[in-house]
Amino acid sequence: MNRLLTIPVSPYCEKARWALDRADIAYLEEGHAPVLHWRATLPLHTRTVPVLITRGAVLASSTSIVRWSDARCTGGEHLYPNDPALRREVEELEAHFDAKLGPATRRWAYSFMLHDKRRSIDVLGVAIPPGERAALVALWPMIATAMIRGMGLTPEGAARSLERVKAIFTEVSARLSDGRRFLVGDRFSAADLGFTALSIPVLAPPQYAWLPPFDTLPAPMRAEIASFRSTPAGAFALRMYRDERPRGGRFMMASA
Ligand SMILES: N[C@@H](CCC(=O)N[C@@H](CS)C(=O)NCC(=O)O)C(=O)O
């Protein structure tokens, strides 16, 4: 059985799950708490999740998992176009979102959470092994400090991240302004999947069960989310998430 190591709320992990579910590949998800996940990943020579452990390989980034899943997709609906120029465009956008969008949406969302232990444990303590949840609670001050340092999470950093997300949403809205239905070509691709998954922290799609309900989020966060949702790029991602995200019928949570 394929094993997917995750921090369940992570948008990069959702990117991997989405590709696996789309290709109808069975896997067992093993959720972890941030920082404590290193016990599972460092022996595999990587710090970040998602990690997919298959019979023959360890895939240690969301994009390698998307590519691996897509190569095993038996339907005709592949995430990477055959046309070399379109494929290059998809891969460039995917890399751009991985490098710039994901870190910025994540940093901005964590800036509303990490100072509040109860809120953080509610989000980060679900679907992880009970012992790890206990350690998350007991070691919270150290874990929060490591996360804040790791992400460079200062008020100025969070403000810069918000500006970066806005700039990428402006780029994506401009791309969509000719009325196209997908970011590249006329079919759903890895560019649409990457943009949508990594935008989750600033859009809080109603179907994404790992985030707290919208009404319970802090008011300034709700206001920014409402504003992102109203942009063409935001409306596009919400449509992609509603229409193109198969629910994981064969997905199981190892530690739930
Ligand atoms: N490029 C990586 C990024 C993944 C990533 O940044 N994962 C975060 C969780 S959202 C992580 O594991 N952070 C823990 C750390 O850096 O130690 C990918 O696409 O998989």
PDB file of N, CA and C in Angstrom, residues 52-101:
ATOM      1  N   LEU A  52       5.488  10.674  -0.457  1.00  0.00           N
ATOM      2  CA  LEU A  52       4.785   9.445  -0.856  1.00  0.00           C
ATOM      3  C   LEU A  52       5.793   8.305  -0.882  1.00  0.00           C
ATOM      4  N   ILE A  53       5.468   7.256  -0.139  1.00  0.00           N
ATOM      5  CA  ILE A  53       6.341   6.073  -0.119  1.00  0.00           C
ATOM      6  C   ILE A  53       5.609   4.983  -0.903  1.00  0.00           C
ATOM      7  N   THR A  54       6.181   4.620  -2.020  1.00  0.00           N
ATOM      8  CA  THR A  54       5.564   3.589  -2.864  1.00  0.00           C
ATOM      9  C   THR A  54       6.412   2.326  -2.739  1.00  0.00           C
ATOM     10  N   ARG A  55       5.998   1.294  -3.450  1.00  0.00           N
ATOM     11  CA  ARG A  55       6.759   0.044  -3.401  1.00  0.00           C
ATOM     12  C   ARG A  55       8.222   0.274  -3.820  1.00  0.00           C
ATOM     13  N   GLY A  56       8.405   1.147  -4.829  1.00  0.00           N
ATOM     14  CA  GLY A  56       9.763   1.267  -5.363  1.00  0.00           C
ATOM     15  C   GLY A  56      10.445   2.599  -5.135  1.00  0.00           C
ATOM     16  N   ALA A  57       9.751   3.579  -4.549  1.00  0.00           N
ATOM     17  CA  ALA A  57      10.364   4.917  -4.516  1.00  0.00           C
ATOM     18  C   ALA A  57       9.851   5.736  -3.340  1.00  0.00           C
ATOM     19  N   VAL A  58      10.641   6.769  -3.017  1.00  0.00           N
ATOM     20  CA  VAL A  58      10.203   7.770  -2.044  1.00  0.00           C
ATOM     21  C   VAL A  58      10.123   9.089  -2.803  1.00  0.00           C
ATOM     22  N   LEU A  59       8.919   9.658  -2.881  1.00  0.00           N
ATOM     23  CA  LEU A  59       8.730  10.916  -3.622  1.00  0.00           C
ATOM     24  C   LEU A  59       8.546  12.020  -2.595  1.00  0.00           C
ATOM     25  N   ALA A  60       9.475  12.976  -2.595  1.00  0.00           N
ATOM     26  CA  ALA A  60       9.534  13.902  -1.468  1.00  0.00           C
ATOM     27  C   ALA A  60       9.139  15.324  -1.827  1.00  0.00           C
ATOM     28  N   SER A  61       8.291  15.517  -2.838  1.00  0.00           N
ATOM     29  CA  SER A  61       7.731  16.854  -3.064  1.00  0.00           C
ATOM     30  C   SER A  61       6.362  16.693  -3.704  1.00  0.00           C
ATOM     31  N   SER A  62       5.524  17.719  -3.517  1.00  0.00           N
ATOM     32  CA  SER A  62       4.162  17.616  -4.057  1.00  0.00           C
ATOM     33  C   SER A  62       4.203  17.455  -5.576  1.00  0.00           C
ATOM     34  N   THR A  63       5.107  18.178  -6.240  1.00  0.00           N
ATOM     35  CA  THR A  63       5.126  18.105  -7.703  1.00  0.00           C
ATOM     36  C   THR A  63       5.572  16.733  -8.191  1.00  0.00           C
ATOM     37  N   SER A  64       6.540  16.108  -7.511  1.00  0.00           N
ATOM     38  CA  SER A  64       6.937  14.768  -7.964  1.00  0.00           C
ATOM     39  C   SER A  64       5.790  13.781  -7.753  1.00  0.00           C
ATOM     40  N   ILE A  65       4.966  14.009  -6.714  1.00  0.00           N
ATOM     41  CA  ILE A  65       3.814  13.120  -6.484  1.00  0.00           C
ATOM     42  C   ILE A  65       2.737  13.361  -7.557  1.00  0.00           C
ATOM     43  N   VAL A  66       2.544  14.632  -7.925  1.00  0.00           N
ATOM     44  CA  VAL A  66       1.578  14.930  -8.998  1.00  0.00           C
ATOM     45  C   VAL A  66       2.020  14.232 -10.292  1.00  0.00           C
ATOM     46  N   ARG A  67       3.306  14.330 -10.619  1.00  0.00           N
ATOM     47  CA  ARG A  67       3.803  13.732 -11.885  1.00  0.00           C
ATOM     48  C   ARG A  67       3.702  12.215 -11.836  1.00  0.00           C
ATOM     49  N   TRP A  68       4.080  11.641 -10.709  1.00  0.00           N
ATOM     50  CA  TRP A  68       4.029  10.172 -10.555  1.00  0.00           C
ATOM     51  C   TRP A  68       2.580   9.703 -10.696  1.00  0.00           C
ATOM     52  N   SER A  69       1.644  10.404 -10.048  1.00  0.00           N
ATOM     53  CA  SER A  69       0.234  10.006 -10.097  1.00  0.00           C
ATOM     54  C   SER A  69      -0.282  10.128 -11.524  1.00  0.00           C
ATOM     55  N   ASP A  70       0.078  11.248 -12.157  1.00  0.00           N
ATOM     56  CA  ASP A  70      -0.446  11.481 -13.499  1.00  0.00           C
ATOM     57  C   ASP A  70       0.054  10.423 -14.481  1.00  0.00           C
ATOM     58  N   ALA A  71       1.296   9.981 -14.290  1.00  0.00           N
ATOM     59  CA  ALA A  71       1.848   8.955 -15.188  1.00  0.00           C
ATOM     60  C   ALA A  71       1.087   7.639 -15.039  1.00  0.00           C
ATOM     61  N   ARG A  72       0.423   7.455 -13.901  1.00  0.00           N
ATOM     62  CA  ARG A  72      -0.332   6.213 -13.657  1.00  0.00           C
ATOM     63  C   ARG A  72      -1.828   6.379 -13.907  1.00  0.00           C
ATOM     64  N   CYS A  73      -2.208   7.546 -14.379  1.00  0.00           N
ATOM     65  CA  CYS A  73      -3.629   7.829 -14.614  1.00  0.00           C
ATOM     66  C   CYS A  73      -4.051   7.093 -15.883  1.00  0.00           C
ATOM     67  N   THR A  74      -5.042   6.218 -15.750  1.00  0.00           N
ATOM     68  CA  THR A  74      -5.391   5.385 -16.906  1.00  0.00           C
ATOM     69  C   THR A  74      -6.431   6.058 -17.811  1.00  0.00           C
ATOM     70  N   GLY A  75      -7.148   7.064 -17.286  1.00  0.00           N
ATOM     71  CA  GLY A  75      -8.102   7.786 -18.135  1.00  0.00           C
ATOM     72  C   GLY A  75      -7.342   8.671 -19.117  1.00  0.00           C
ATOM     73  N   GLY A  76      -8.068   9.359 -20.006  1.00  0.00           N
ATOM     74  CA  GLY A  76      -7.380  10.200 -20.991  1.00  0.00           C
ATOM     75  C   GLY A  76      -7.068  11.590 -20.475  1.00  0.00           C
ATOM     76  N   GLU A  77      -7.529  11.911 -19.259  1.00  0.00           N
ATOM     77  CA  GLU A  77      -7.479  13.291 -18.775  1.00  0.00           C
ATOM     78  C   GLU A  77      -6.170  13.595 -18.048  1.00  0.00           C
ATOM     79  N   HIS A  78      -5.092  13.716 -18.785  1.00  0.00           N
ATOM     80  CA  HIS A  78      -3.803  13.932 -18.131  1.00  0.00           C
ATOM     81  C   HIS A  78      -3.614  15.390 -17.705  1.00  0.00           C
ATOM     82  N   LEU A  79      -2.787  15.571 -16.683  1.00  0.00           N
ATOM     83  CA  LEU A  79      -2.565  16.909 -16.114  1.00  0.00           C
ATOM     84  C   LEU A  79      -1.489  17.696 -16.863  1.00  0.00           C
ATOM     85  N   TYR A  80      -0.727  17.014 -17.733  1.00  0.00           N
ATOM     86  CA  TYR A  80       0.325  17.694 -18.495  1.00  0.00           C
ATOM     87  C   TYR A  80       0.010  17.506 -19.989  1.00  0.00           C
ATOM     88  N   PRO A  81      -0.148  18.620 -20.725  1.00  0.00           N
ATOM     89  CA  PRO A  81      -0.508  18.485 -22.142  1.00  0.00           C
ATOM     90  C   PRO A  81       0.594  17.775 -22.931  1.00  0.00           C
ATOM     91  N   ASN A  82       0.213  17.128 -24.022  1.00  0.00           N
ATOM     92  CA  ASN A  82       1.208  16.486 -24.908  1.00  0.00           C
ATOM     93  C   ASN A  82       1.990  17.528 -25.690  1.00  0.00           C
ATOM     94  N   ASP A  83       1.321  18.599 -26.073  1.00  0.00           N
ATOM     95  CA  ASP A  83       1.987  19.637 -26.852  1.00  0.00           C
ATOM     96  C   ASP A  83       3.146  20.222 -26.036  1.00  0.00           C
ATOM     97  N   PRO A  84       4.385  20.188 -26.586  1.00  0.00           N
ATOM     98  CA  PRO A  84       5.550  20.597 -25.776  1.00  0.00           C
ATOM     99  C   PRO A  84       5.476  22.039 -25.281  1.00  0.00           C
ATOM    100  N   ALA A  85       4.963  22.962 -26.087  1.00  0.00           N
ATOM    101  CA  ALA A  85       4.919  24.370 -25.651  1.00  0.00           C
ATOM    102  C   ALA A  85       3.908  24.528 -24.516  1.00  0.00           C
ATOM    103  N   LEU A  86       2.755  23.876 -24.655  1.00  0.00           N
ATOM    104  CA  LEU A  86       1.752  23.971 -23.579  1.00  0.00           C
ATOM    105  C   LEU A  86       2.266  23.291 -22.317  1.00  0.00           C
ATOM    106  N   ARG A  87       2.950  22.174 -22.498  1.00  0.00           N
ATOM    107  CA  ARG A  87       3.478  21.455 -21.335  1.00  0.00           C
ATOM    108  C   ARG A  87       4.480  22.338 -20.580  1.00  0.00           C
ATOM    109  N   ARG A  88       5.332  23.024 -21.351  1.00  0.00           N
ATOM    110  CA  ARG A  88       6.316  23.910 -20.715  1.00  0.00           C
ATOM    111  C   ARG A  88       5.601  25.009 -19.918  1.00  0.00           C
ATOM    112  N   GLU A  89       4.541  25.546 -20.511  1.00  0.00           N
ATOM    113  CA  GLU A  89       3.792  26.610 -19.828  1.00  0.00           C
ATOM    114  C   GLU A  89       3.181  26.080 -18.522  1.00  0.00           C
ATOM    115  N   VAL A  90       2.638  24.887 -18.565  1.00  0.00           N
ATOM    116  CA  VAL A  90       2.053  24.290 -17.352  1.00  0.00           C
ATOM    117  C   VAL A  90       3.146  24.109 -16.293  1.00  0.00           C
ATOM    118  N   GLU A  91       4.294  23.579 -16.726  1.00  0.00           N
ATOM    119  CA  GLU A  91       5.360  23.303 -15.750  1.00  0.00           C
ATOM    120  C   GLU A  91       5.923  24.593 -15.160  1.00  0.00           C
ATOM    121  N   GLU A  92       5.999  25.635 -15.989  1.00  0.00           N
ATOM    122  CA  GLU A  92       6.519  26.913 -15.472  1.00  0.00           C
ATOM    123  C   GLU A  92       5.554  27.518 -14.442  1.00  0.00           C
ATOM    124  N   LEU A  93       4.267  27.471 -14.754  1.00  0.00           N
ATOM    125  CA  LEU A  93       3.291  28.007 -13.793  1.00  0.00           C
ATOM    126  C   LEU A  93       3.304  27.183 -12.507  1.00  0.00           C
ATOM    127  N   GLU A  94       3.363  25.870 -12.661  1.00  0.00           N
ATOM    128  CA  GLU A  94       3.382  24.985 -11.491  1.00  0.00           C
ATOM    129  C   GLU A  94       4.583  25.334 -10.584  1.00  0.00           C
ATOM    130  N   ALA A  95       5.748  25.533 -11.199  1.00  0.00           N
ATOM    131  CA  ALA A  95       6.949  25.853 -10.423  1.00  0.00           C
ATOM    132  C   ALA A  95       6.818  27.237  -9.769  1.00  0.00           C
ATOM    133  N   HIS A  96       6.230  28.180 -10.484  1.00  0.00           N
ATOM    134  CA  HIS A  96       6.023  29.535  -9.958  1.00  0.00           C
ATOM    135  C   HIS A  96       5.110  29.472  -8.721  1.00  0.00           C
ATOM    136  N   PHE A  97       4.016  28.748  -8.806  1.00  0.00           N
ATOM    137  CA  PHE A  97       3.091  28.655  -7.670  1.00  0.00           C
ATOM    138  C   PHE A  97       3.762  27.931  -6.495  1.00  0.00           C
ATOM    139  N   ASP A  98       4.522  26.864  -6.803  1.00  0.00           N
ATOM    140  CA  ASP A  98       5.223  26.130  -5.728  1.00  0.00           C
ATOM    141  C   ASP A  98       6.188  27.040  -4.976  1.00  0.00           C
ATOM    142  N   ALA A  99       6.945  27.832  -5.744  1.00  0.00           N
ATOM    143  CA  ALA A  99       8.021  28.616  -5.124  1.00  0.00           C
ATOM    144  C   ALA A  99       7.498  29.888  -4.471  1.00  0.00           C
ATOM    145  N   LYS A 100       6.485  30.519  -5.062  1.00  0.00           N
ATOM    146  CA  LYS A 100       6.073  31.852  -4.587  1.00  0.00           C
ATOM    147  C   LYS A 100       4.722  31.867  -3.884  1.00  0.00           C
ATOM    148  N   LEU A 101       3.740  31.169  -4.457  1.00  0.00           N
ATOM    149  CA  LEU A 101       2.382  31.271  -3.911  1.00  0.00           C
ATOM    150  C   LEU A 101       2.234  30.477  -2.603  1.00  0.00           C
TER     151      LEU A 101
END
